[in-house]
XYZ file of C-alpha atoms in Angstrom:
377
model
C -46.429 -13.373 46.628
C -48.885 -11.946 49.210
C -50.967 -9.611 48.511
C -49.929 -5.678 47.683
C -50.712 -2.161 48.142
C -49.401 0.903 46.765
C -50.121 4.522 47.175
C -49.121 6.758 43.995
C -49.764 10.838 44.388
C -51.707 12.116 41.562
C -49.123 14.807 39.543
C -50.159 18.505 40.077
C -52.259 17.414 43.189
C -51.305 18.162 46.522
C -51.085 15.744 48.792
C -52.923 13.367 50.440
C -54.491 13.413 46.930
C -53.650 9.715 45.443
C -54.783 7.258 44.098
C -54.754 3.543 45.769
C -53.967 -0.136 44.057
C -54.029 -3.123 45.611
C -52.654 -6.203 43.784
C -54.009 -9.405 44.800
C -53.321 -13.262 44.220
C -55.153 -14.484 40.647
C -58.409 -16.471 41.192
C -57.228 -20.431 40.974
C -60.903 -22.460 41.320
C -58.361 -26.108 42.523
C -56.610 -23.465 45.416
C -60.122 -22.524 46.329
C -61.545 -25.779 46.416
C -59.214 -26.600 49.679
C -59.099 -22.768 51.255
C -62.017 -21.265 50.079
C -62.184 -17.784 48.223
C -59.440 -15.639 47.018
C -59.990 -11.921 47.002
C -60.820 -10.703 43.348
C -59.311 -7.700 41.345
C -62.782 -6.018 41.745
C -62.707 -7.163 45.192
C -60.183 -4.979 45.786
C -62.441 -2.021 44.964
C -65.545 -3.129 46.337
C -64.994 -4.342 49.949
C -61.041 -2.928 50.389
C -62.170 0.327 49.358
C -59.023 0.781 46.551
C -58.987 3.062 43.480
C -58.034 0.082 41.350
C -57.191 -3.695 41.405
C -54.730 -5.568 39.976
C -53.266 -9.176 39.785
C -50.006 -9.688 41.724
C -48.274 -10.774 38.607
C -48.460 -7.454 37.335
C -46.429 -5.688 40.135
C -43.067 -5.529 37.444
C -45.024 -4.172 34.573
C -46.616 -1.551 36.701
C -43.309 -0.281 38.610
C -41.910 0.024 34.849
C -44.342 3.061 34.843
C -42.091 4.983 36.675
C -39.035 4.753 34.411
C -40.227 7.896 32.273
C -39.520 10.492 35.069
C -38.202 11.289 38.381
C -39.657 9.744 41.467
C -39.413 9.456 45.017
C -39.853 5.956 46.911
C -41.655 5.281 50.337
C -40.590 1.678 51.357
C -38.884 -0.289 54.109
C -36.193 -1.331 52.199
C -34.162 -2.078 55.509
C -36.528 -4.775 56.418
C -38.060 -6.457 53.701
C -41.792 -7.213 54.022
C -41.468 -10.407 51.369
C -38.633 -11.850 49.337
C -40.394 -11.725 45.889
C -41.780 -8.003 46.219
C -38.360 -6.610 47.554
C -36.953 -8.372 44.759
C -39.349 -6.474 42.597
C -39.169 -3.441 44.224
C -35.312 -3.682 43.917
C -34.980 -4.723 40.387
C -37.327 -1.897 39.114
C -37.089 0.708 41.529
C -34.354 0.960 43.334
C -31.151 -1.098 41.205
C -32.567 0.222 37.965
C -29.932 2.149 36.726
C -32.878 3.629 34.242
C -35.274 4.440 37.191
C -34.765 8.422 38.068
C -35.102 7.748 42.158
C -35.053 10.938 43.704
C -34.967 9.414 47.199
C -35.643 6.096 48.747
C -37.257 6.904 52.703
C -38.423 4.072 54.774
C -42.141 4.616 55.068
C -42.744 2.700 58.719
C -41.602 5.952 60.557
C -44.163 8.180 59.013
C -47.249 5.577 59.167
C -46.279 5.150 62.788
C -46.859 8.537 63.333
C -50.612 8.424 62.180
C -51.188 4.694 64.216
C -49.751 6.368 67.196
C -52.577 8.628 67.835
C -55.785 7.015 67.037
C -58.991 8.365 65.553
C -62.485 7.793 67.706
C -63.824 4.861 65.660
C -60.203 3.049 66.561
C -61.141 4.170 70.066
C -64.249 2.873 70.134
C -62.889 -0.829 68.549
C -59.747 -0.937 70.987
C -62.212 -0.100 74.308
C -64.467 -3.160 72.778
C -60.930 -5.312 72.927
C -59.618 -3.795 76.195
C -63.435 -5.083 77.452
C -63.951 -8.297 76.183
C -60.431 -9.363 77.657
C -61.087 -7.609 80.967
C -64.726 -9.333 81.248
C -62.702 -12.093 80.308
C -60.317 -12.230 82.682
C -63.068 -12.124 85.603
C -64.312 -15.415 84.539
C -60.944 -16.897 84.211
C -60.438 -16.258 87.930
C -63.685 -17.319 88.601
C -62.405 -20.384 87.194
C -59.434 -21.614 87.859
C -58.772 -23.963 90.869
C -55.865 -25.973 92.547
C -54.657 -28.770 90.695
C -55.646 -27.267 87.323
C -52.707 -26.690 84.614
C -51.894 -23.372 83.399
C -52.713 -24.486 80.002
C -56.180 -25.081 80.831
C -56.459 -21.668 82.763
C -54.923 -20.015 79.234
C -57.075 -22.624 77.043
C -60.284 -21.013 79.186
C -59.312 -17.366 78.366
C -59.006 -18.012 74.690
C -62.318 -19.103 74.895
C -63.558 -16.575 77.123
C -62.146 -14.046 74.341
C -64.213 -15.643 71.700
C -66.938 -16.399 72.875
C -67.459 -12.779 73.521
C -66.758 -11.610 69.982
C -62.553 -11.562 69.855
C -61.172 -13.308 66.361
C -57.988 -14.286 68.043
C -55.821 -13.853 70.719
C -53.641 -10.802 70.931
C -50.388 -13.203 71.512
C -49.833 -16.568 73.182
C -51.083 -16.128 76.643
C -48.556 -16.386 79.165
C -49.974 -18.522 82.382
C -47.335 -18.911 85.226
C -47.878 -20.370 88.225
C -45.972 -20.421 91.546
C -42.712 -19.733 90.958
C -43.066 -19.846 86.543
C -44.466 -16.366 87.623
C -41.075 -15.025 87.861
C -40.509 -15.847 84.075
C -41.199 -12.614 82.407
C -42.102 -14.728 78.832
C -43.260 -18.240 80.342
C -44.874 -19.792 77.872
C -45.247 -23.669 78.731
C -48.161 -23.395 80.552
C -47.388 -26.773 81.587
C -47.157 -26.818 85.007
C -50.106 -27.946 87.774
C -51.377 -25.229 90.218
C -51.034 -25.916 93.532
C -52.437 -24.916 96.847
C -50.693 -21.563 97.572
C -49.693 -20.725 94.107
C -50.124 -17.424 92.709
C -51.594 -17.338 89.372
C -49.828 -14.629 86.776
C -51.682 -14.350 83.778
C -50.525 -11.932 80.554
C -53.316 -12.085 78.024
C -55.030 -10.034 75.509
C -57.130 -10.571 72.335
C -58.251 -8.632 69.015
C -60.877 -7.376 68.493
C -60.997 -6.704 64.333
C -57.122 -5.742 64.625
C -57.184 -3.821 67.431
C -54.842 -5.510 70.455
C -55.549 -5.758 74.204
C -52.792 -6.481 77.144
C -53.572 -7.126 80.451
C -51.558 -9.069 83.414
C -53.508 -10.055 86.777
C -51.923 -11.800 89.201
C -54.114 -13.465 91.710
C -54.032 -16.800 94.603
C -55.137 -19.959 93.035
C -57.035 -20.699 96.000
C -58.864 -17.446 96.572
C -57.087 -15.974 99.365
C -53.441 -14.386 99.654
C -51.233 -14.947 102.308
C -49.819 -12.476 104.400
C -46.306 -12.348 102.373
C -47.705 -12.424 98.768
C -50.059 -9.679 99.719
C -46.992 -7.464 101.081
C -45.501 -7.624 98.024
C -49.014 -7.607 95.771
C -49.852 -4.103 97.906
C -46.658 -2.724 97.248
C -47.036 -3.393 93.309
C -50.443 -2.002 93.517
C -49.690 0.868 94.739
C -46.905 1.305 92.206
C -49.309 0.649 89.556
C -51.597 2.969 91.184
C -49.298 5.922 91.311
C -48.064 5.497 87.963
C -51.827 5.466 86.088
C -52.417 9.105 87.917
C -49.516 11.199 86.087
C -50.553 9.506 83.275
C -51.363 12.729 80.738
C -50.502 14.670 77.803
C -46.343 15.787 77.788
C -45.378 13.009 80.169
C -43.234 10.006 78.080
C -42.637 6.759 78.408
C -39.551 6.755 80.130
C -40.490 9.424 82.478
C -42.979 7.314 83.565
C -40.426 4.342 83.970
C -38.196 6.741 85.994
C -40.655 7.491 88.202
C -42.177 3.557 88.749
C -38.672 2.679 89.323
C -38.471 5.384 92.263
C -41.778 4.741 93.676
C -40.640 0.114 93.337
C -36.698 1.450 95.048
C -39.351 3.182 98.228
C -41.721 0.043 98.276
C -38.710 -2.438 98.260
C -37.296 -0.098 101.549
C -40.243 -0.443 103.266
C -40.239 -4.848 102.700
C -36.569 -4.676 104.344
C -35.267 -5.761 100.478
C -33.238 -2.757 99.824
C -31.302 -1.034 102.602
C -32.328 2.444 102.728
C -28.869 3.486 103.363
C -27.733 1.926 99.548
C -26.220 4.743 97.100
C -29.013 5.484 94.147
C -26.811 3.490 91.631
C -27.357 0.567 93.716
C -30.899 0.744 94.575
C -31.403 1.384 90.639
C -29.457 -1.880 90.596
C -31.487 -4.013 92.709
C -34.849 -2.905 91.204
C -33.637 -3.487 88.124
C -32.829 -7.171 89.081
C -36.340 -7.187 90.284
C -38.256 -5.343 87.639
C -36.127 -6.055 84.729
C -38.685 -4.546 81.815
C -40.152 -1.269 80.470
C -43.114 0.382 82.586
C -44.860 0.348 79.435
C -45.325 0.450 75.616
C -47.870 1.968 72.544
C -50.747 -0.383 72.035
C -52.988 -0.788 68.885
C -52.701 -2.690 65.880
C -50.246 -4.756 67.543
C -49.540 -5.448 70.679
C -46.161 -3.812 71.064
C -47.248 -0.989 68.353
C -45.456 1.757 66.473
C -41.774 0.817 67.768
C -40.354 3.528 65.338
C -41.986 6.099 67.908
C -39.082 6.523 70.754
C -40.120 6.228 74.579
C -39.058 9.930 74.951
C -42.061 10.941 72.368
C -44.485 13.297 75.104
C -47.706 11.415 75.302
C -50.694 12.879 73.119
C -54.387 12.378 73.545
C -55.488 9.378 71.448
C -52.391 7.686 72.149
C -52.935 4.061 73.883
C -50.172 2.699 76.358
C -49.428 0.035 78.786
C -49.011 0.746 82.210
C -47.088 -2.407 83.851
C -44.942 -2.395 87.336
C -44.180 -6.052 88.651
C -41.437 -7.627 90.796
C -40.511 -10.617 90.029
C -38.506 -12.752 92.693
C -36.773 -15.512 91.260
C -36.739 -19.261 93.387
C -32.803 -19.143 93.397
C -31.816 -15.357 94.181
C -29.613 -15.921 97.456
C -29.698 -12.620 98.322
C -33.652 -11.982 98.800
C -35.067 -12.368 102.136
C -36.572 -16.426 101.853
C -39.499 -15.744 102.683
C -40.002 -13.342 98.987
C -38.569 -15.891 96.772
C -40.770 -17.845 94.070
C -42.957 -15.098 93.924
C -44.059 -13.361 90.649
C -46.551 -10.372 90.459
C -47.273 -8.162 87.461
C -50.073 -5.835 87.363
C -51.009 -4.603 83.698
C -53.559 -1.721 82.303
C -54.398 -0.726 79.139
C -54.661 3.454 79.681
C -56.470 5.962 76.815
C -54.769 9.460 76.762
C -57.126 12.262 77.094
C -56.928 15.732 76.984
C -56.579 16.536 80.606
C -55.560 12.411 82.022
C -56.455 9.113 81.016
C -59.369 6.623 81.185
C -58.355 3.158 82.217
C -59.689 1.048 79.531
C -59.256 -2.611 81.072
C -61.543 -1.035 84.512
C -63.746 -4.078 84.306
C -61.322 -6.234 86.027
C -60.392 -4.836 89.089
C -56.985 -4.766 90.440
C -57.413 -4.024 94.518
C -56.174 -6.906 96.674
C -59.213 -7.319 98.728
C -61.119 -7.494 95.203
C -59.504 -9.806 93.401
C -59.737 -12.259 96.194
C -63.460 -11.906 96.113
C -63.003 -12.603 92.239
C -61.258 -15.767 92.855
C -62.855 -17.020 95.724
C -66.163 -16.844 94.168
């Protein structure tokens, strides 16, 4: 079993009085000798910060505690965190017809809640992240050049990442070139870039838990041409709009609403949607185009707190995505030819503050004419 914590309120204390235990894995010196060292029971105490350790062995005897008297259980029962601890946990806790539960609540909900908004020190680590990708990112299009893979180009921003500090990589970066750019999850990266290609790139890293997620889309050979930067301006300007009603009270989905309005007027103006279409159809076609969210909560993971609904209003401290694109698939017969193969996402990472929001990812810039000076370097 992996490792375990529990919180247990201290009777006749008010809460968030409690007292902490975290059960680890028993010290085995032949298991060292091939992975190095385990955490100790006093480890648990002295660099984890707990009230008390334990061995993970003892999880049964210590839930049998709780047999004398009436209690009430925080845990995810719905989605099990480990086979042997739910097992456990259900055998002593829950299925115990001598256990007094007064109520079993999933406890994901209510920890969201405090991740959502976070404190100044996580601040301060997730602005380190949202940099060392960004400055990242500059040198990647610095780097890469026709005829390169798109697993070299990711291989380059891992290293990028870690050179400057990061301990891993957010997720597996997604590198698609040409017309793998319309894949909203490519994740070959197997393909050669060639002349002409735009480059999307959707990469992040962690800085000591905290995620970073940004998407840059830029032409392999430093220079767009005149159709890929119609449709990069138009995204642009999406993105843009969308990052300056950014603020406390807006959601989530009101900010998709309105990036799928201001995508419906920029796909008028291309000559891809007819401006006489009814709203259900332009909705329609966008969709088609721009087939994800406008955004999600970003922190300890990448797509963070998903118990907290898209219609929560936006709080200062809270850390989002902003992310328009349009993505125009290689087959779809009904674009105009001269759009199809092309893939362009533009992604920020965006701090809520008390009267806006502070980009965090600013050090890689997202203007046209920039970005080609970037890549062209």
């Amino acid at each position: 079993m992996v490792s375990t914590a529990f919180a247990e309120t201290i009777p006749g204390q008010p809460l968030p009085e409690h007292k902490a235990f975290l059960f680890v894995q028993p010290q085995d010196s032949h298991w060292e000798i091939w992975n190095g060292p385990r955490c100790s029971v006093n480890g648990a105490v002295d660099i984890f910060g707990m009230d008390e350790g334990r061995e993970v062995v003892d999880i049964p005897l210590f839930l049998r505690r709780f047999h004398q008297h009436p209690h009430c259980v925080w845990y995810d029962y719905l989605k099990p965190p480990h086979d042997s601890f739910h097992n456990d946990i259900s055998t002593n806790l829950i299925d115990n017809s001598y256990t007094p539960v007064k109520s079993l609540r999933p406890i994901a909900p209510e920890v969201h809640k405090l991740r959502v908004i976070k404190s100044e020190a996580e601040i301060s680590l997730m602005r380190k992240s949202a940099s060392i990708a960004a400055q990242s990112f500059r040198e990647v299009l610095k780097y890469g050049r026709v005829g390169m893979t798109e697993l070299e180009i990711g291989a380059r921003m891992e290293y990028e990442c870690k050179k400057r500090g990061a301990e891993r990589m957010a997720y597996p970066p997604v590198v698609g070139a040409g017309n793998r750019g319309t894949i909203l999850h490519y994740l070959a990266n197997s393909h050669i870039a060639s002349d002409g290609d735009l480059i999307l790139m959707d990469a992040g890293c962690e800085y000591h838990g905290y995620a970073s997620d940004i998407t840059r889309t830029w032409p392999v050979s430093g220079n767009f041409s005149e159709v890929q930067r119609q449709l990069y301006d138009a995204v642009h300007r999406v993105e843009t709009s969308a990052i300056q009603i950014v603020k406390p009270g807006v959601t989530l989905n009101e900010l998709n609403n309105m990036t799928e309005m201001s995508l419906a007027a920029e796909l008028e103006k291309l000559g891809i949607v007819k401006k006489s279409l009814l709203l259900g159809h332009q909705k329609q076609a966008v969709h088609m185009l721009f087939p994800h969210h406008v955004g999600h909560y970003l922190g300890l993971d990448t797509h963070d707190t998903p118990t907290v609904t898209r219609d929560t209003p936006l709080q200062p401290g809270m850390v989002i995505t902003i992310e328009p694109g349009l993505y125009c698939p290689q087959q779809a017969s009904w674009l105009p030819e001269r759009f199809r193969g092309i893939g362009i996402r533009i992604e920020d990472d965006v701090l809520l503050t008390d009267d806006g929001c502070e980009v965090l990812t600013s050090e890689i810039p997202t203007s046209p004419d920039e970005i080609e000076m970037i890549a062209s370097n």
